[in-house]
Tab-separated table of C-alpha atoms in Angstrom:
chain	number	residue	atom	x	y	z
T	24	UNK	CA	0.000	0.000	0.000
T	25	UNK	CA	1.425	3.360	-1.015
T	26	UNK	CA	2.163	5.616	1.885
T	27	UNK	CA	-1.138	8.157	2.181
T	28	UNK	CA	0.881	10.893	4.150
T	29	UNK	CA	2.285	11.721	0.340
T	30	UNK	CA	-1.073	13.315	-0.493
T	31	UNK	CA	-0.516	17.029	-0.969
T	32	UNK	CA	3.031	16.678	-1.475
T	33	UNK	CA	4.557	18.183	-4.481
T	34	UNK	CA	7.923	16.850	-5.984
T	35	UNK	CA	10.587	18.983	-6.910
T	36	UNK	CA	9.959	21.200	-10.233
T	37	UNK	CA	12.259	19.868	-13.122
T	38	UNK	CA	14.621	21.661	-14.753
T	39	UNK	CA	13.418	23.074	-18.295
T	40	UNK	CA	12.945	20.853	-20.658
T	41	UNK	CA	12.506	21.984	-24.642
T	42	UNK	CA	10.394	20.679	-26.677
T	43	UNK	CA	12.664	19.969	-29.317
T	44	UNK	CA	10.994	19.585	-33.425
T	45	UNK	CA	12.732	16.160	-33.654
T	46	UNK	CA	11.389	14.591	-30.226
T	47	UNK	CA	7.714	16.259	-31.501
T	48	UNK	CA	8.407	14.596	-35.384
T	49	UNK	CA	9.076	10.861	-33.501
T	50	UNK	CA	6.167	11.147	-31.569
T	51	UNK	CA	3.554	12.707	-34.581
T	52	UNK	CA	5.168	9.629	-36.711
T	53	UNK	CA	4.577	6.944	-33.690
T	54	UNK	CA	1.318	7.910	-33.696
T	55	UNK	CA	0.935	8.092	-37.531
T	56	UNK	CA	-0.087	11.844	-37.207
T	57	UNK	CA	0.206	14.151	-40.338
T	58	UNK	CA	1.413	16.967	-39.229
T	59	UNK	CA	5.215	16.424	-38.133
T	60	UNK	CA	5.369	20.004	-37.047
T	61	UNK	CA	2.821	20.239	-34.328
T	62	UNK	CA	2.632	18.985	-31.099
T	63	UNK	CA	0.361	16.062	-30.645
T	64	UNK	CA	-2.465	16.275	-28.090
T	65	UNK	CA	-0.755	13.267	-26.102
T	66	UNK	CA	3.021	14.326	-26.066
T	67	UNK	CA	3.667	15.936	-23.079
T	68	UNK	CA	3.371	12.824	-21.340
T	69	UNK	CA	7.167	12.034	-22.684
T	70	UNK	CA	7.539	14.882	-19.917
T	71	UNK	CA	4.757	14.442	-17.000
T	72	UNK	CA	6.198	10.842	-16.636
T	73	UNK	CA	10.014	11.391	-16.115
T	74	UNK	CA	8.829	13.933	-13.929
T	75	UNK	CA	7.617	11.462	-10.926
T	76	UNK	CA	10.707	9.093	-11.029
T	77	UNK	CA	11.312	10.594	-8.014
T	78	UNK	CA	8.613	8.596	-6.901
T	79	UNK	CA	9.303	5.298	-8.071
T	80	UNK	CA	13.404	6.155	-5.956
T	81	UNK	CA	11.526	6.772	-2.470
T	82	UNK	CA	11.013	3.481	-0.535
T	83	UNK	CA	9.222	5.552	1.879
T	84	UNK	CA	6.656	5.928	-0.839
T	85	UNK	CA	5.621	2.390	-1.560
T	86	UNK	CA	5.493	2.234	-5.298
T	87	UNK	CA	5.971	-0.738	-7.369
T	88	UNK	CA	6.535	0.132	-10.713
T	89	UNK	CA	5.505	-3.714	-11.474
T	90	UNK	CA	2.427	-3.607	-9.701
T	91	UNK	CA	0.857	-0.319	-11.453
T	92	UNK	CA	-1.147	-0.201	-14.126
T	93	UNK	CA	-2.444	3.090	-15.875
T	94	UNK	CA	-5.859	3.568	-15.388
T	95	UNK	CA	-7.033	7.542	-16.599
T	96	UNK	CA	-5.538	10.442	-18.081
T	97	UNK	CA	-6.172	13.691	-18.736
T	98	UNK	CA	-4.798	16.919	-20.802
T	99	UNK	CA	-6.121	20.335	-19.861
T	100	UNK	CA	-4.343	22.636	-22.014
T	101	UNK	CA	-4.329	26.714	-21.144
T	102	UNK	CA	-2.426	27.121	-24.661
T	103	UNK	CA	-1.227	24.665	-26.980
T	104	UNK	CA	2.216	23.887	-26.431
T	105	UNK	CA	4.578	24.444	-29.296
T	106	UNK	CA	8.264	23.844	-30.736
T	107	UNK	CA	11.067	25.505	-29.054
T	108	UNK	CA	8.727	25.986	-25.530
T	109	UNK	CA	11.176	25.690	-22.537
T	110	UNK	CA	8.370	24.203	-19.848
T	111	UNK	CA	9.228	22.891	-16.451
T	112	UNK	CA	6.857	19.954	-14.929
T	113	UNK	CA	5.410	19.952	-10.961
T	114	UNK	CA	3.929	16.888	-9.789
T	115	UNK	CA	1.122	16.919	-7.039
T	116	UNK	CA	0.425	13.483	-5.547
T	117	UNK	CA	-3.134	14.672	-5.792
T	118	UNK	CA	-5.356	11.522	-4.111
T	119	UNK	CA	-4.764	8.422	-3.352
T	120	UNK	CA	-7.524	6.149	-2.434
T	121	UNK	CA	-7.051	2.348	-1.270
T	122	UNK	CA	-10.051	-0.002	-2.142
T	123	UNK	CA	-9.244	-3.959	-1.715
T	124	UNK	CA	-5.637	-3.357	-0.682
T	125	UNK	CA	-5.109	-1.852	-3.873
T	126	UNK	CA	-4.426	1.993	-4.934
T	127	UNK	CA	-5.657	4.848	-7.054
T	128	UNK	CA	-3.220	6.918	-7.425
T	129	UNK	CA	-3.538	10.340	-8.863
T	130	UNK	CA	-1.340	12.745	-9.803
T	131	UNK	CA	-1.634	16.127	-11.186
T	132	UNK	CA	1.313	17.716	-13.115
T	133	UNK	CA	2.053	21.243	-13.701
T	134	UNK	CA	3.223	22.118	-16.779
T	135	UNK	CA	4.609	25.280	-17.225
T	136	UNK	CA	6.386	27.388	-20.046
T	137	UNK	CA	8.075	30.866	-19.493
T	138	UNK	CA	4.927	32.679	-20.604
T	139	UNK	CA	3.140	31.170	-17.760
T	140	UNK	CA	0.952	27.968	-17.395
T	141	UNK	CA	0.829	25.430	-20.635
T	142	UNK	CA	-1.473	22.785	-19.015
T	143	UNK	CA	-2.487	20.716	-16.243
T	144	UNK	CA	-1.579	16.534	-16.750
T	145	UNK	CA	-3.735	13.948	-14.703
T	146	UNK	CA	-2.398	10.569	-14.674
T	147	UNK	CA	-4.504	7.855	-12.510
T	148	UNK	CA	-2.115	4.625	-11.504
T	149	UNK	CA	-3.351	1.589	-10.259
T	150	UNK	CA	-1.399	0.143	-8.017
T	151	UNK	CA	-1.851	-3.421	-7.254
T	152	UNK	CA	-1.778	-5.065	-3.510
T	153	UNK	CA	1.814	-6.405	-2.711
T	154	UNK	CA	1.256	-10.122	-2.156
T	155	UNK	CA	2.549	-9.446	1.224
T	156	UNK	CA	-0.436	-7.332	2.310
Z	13	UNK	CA	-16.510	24.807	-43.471
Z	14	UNK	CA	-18.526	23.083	-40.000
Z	15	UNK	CA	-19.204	25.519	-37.289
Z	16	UNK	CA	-19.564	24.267	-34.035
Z	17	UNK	CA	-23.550	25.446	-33.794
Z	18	UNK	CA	-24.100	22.990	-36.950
Z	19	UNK	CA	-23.258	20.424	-34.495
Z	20	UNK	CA	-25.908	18.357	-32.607
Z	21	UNK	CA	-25.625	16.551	-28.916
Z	22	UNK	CA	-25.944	12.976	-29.778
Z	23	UNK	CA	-25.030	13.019	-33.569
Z	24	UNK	CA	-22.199	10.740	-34.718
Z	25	UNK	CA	-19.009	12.569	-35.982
Z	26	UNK	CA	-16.723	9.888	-37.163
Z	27	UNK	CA	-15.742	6.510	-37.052
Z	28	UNK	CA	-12.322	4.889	-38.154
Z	29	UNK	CA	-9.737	1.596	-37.392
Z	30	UNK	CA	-6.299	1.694	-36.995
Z	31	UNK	CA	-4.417	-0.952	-37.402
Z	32	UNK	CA	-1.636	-1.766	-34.369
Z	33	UNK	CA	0.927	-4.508	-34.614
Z	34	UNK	CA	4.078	-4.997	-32.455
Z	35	UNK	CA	6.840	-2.772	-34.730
Z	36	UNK	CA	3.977	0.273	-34.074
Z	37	UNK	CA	4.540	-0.228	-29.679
Z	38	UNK	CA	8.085	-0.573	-30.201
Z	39	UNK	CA	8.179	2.634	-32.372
Z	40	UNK	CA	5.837	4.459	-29.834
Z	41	UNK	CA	7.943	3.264	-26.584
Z	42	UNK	CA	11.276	4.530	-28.494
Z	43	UNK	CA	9.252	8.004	-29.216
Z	44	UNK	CA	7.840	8.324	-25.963
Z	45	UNK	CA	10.258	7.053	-23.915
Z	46	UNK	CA	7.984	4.824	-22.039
Z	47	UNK	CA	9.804	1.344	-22.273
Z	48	UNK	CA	7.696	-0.983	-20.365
Z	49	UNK	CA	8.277	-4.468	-21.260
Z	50	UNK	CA	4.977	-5.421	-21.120
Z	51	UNK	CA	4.741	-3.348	-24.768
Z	52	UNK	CA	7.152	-5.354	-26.051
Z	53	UNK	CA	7.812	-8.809	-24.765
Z	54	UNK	CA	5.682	-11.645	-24.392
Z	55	UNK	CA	7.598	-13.192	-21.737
Z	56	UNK	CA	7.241	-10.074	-19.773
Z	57	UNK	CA	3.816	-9.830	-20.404
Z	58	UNK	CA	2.618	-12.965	-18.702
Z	59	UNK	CA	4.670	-12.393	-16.007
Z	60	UNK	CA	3.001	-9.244	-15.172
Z	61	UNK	CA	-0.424	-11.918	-15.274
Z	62	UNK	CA	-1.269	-10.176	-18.714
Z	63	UNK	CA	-2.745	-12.673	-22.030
Z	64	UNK	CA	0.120	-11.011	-23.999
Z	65	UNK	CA	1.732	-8.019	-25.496
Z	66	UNK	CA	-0.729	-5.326	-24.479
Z	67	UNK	CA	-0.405	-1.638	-26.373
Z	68	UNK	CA	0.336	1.189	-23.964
Z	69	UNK	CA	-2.441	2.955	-22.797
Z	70	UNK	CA	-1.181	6.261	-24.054
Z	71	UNK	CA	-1.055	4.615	-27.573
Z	72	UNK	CA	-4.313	4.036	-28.012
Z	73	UNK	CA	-5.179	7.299	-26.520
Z	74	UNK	CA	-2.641	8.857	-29.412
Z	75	UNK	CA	-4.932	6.958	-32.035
Z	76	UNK	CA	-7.833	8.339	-30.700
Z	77	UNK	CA	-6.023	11.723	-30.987
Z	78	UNK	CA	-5.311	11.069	-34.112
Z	79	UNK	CA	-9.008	10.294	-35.193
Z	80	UNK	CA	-9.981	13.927	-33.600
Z	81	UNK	CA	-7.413	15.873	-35.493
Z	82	UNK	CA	-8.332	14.202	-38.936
Z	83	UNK	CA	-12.028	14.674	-38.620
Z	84	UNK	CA	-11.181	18.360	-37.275
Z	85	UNK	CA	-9.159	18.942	-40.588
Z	86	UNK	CA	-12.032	16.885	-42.937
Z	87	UNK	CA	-14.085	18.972	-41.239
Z	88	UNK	CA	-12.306	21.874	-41.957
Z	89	UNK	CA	-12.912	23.400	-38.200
Z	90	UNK	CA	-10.626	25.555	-36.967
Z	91	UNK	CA	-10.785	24.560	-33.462
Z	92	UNK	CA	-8.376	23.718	-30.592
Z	93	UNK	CA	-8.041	20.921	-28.432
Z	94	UNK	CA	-8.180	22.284	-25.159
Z	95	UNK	CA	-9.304	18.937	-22.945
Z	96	UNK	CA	-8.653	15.314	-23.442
Z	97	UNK	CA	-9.128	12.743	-21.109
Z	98	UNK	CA	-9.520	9.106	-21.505
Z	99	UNK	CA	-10.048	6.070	-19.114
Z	100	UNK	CA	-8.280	2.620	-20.009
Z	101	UNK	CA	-10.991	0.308	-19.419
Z	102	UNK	CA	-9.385	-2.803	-20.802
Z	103	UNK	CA	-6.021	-3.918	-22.060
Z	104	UNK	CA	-4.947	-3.777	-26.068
Z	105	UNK	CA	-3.473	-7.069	-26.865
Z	106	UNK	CA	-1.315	-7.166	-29.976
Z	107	UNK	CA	-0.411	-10.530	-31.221
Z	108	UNK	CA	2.878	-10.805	-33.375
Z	109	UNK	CA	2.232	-10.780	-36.710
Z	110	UNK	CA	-0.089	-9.125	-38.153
Z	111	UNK	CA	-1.255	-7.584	-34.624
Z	112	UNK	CA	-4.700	-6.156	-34.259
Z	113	UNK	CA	-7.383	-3.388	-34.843
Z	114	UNK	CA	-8.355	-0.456	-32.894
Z	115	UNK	CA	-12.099	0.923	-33.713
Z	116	UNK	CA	-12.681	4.358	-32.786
Z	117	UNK	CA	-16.241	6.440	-32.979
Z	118	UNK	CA	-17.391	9.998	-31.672
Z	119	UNK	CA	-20.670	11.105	-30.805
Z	120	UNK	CA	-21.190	14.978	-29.756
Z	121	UNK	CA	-21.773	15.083	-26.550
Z	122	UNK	CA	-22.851	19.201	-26.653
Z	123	UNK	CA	-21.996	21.859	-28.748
Z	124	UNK	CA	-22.202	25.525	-28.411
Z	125	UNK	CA	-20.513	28.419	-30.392
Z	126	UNK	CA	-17.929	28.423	-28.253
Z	127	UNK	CA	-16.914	24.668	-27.590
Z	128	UNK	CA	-17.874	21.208	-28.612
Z	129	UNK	CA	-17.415	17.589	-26.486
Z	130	UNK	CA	-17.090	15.237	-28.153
Z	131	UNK	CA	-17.665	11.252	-26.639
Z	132	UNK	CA	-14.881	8.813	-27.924
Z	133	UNK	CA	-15.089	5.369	-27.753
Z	134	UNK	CA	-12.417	2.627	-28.539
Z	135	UNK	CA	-12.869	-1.339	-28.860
Z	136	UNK	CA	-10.330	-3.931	-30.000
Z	137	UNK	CA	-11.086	-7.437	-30.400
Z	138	UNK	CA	-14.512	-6.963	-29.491
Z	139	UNK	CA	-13.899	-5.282	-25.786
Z	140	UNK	CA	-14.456	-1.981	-25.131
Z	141	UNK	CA	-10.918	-0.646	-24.379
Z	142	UNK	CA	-11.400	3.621	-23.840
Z	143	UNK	CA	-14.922	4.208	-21.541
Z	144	UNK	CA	-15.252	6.647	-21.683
Z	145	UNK	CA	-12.519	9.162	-23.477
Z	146	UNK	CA	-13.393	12.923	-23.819
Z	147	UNK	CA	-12.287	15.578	-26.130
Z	148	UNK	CA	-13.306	19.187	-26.055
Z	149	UNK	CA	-12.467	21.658	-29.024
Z	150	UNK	CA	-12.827	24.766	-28.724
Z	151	UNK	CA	-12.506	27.924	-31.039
Z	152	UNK	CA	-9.393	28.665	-32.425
């Protein structure tokens, strides 16, 4: 079970991070998009994720990497991110709630350019029971 | 041209398949830098109590994506995505070979001047695999 005193915490802000035209071409052709140029709807998960490692590194936390599944997600965009945006990302362990011995995580990632806010990233984890528990 | 207001809650927008095989995850975990084995080894599938290779959730969530912006640019609307959301309701399995099919459809679920929701659902191999997702567009 992860460890419930984490809700409300934030982890530390990452350093910027561009978005670079060839990481946004890779991901537009992964996902068979046409336009090579833009940033898909999806992408700044390549971000929002390496942004809770930290998480995964705290034993204190509980988190299993093995045991999670991912369960929701959620974009909220305050501008459309583009090439050559410098953003930093905040995670907020937002909620977790514990049903069966297993866990709904939810975090909620700030994303954030120089101009101000780019968007708000909600990624639900489920979190399987440890078989010791 | 569509504008938003020609738009009715309920009607059906589009519907489309995308095909997914095994060289499509491995592409998508290079691009996204989410290297899970589970996307790309049997072996490590099953161990993790899956029935195989399963597509990442974030894959089919980028099809789905996908669907919205081409029926945006059909359409010729000039609107931006400004919410997305999407709940994985059951696994993607992708055999080896020739892999499988993702089916996507969109109803509108309103539609002002301003905005419209749109409801997206996904199936593969007859489950229903996004329940539901949500996109909202809204005037560029």
């Amino acid at each position: 079970m992860l460890n419930t005193s984490y809700v409300g915490r934030s982890l530390p802000t990452t350093e910027p991070v561009a978005i670079t035209a060839d990481s946004v071409a890779r991901f537009a052709a992964a996902l068979g998009l046409r336009d090579a140029a833009k940033v898909p709807p999806t992408y700044l998960i390549s971000l929002t994720f390496p942004a809770a490692d930290p998480l995964l590194d705290d034993s204190d936390f509980g988190l299993d990497w093995s045991k999670v599944l991912h369960r929701e997600q959620r974009f909220a965009f305050h501008r459309r991110p583009r090439v050559g945006d410098e953003v930093t990302c905040t995670p907020t362990i937002e909620s977790i709630k514990t049903v069966a011995g297993n866990d709904l995580l939810v975090l909620r990632t700030a994303v954030d350019g120089t101009d101000g806010p780019v968007a708000e990233v909600w990624t639900t984890l489920f979190v399987a029971a440890g078989e010791d528990e | 041209m569509t504008d938003f207001t020609d738009l009715t809650a309920g009607e059906a927008v589009f519907e489309t398949a995308f095909p997914v095989t095994r060289d499509d995850l491995a592409a998508y975990a290079e691009a996204s830098g989410d290297r899970n084995p589970i996307h790309l080894d049997e072996a490590a599938a099953e161990a993790a109590g899956l029935p195989g290779v399963i597509a990442h959730g974030m894959y089919t969530m980028g099809l789905a994506s996908r669907a919205v912006l081409e029926w945006v640019e059909q359409a010729g609307l000039e609107a931006a995505l400004t919410d997305f959301s999407a709940r994985f309701a059951k696994p993607v399995v992708v055999p080896a070979g020739s892999g499988t099919t993702v089916e996507i459809e969109a109803k509108v679920r309103k539609a002002d001047s301003e905005a419209v929701q749109l409801a997206i659902t996904a199936r593969s191999g007859g489950e229903k695999v996004l329940a539901p997702a949500r996109a909202t567009l809204s005037r560029a």
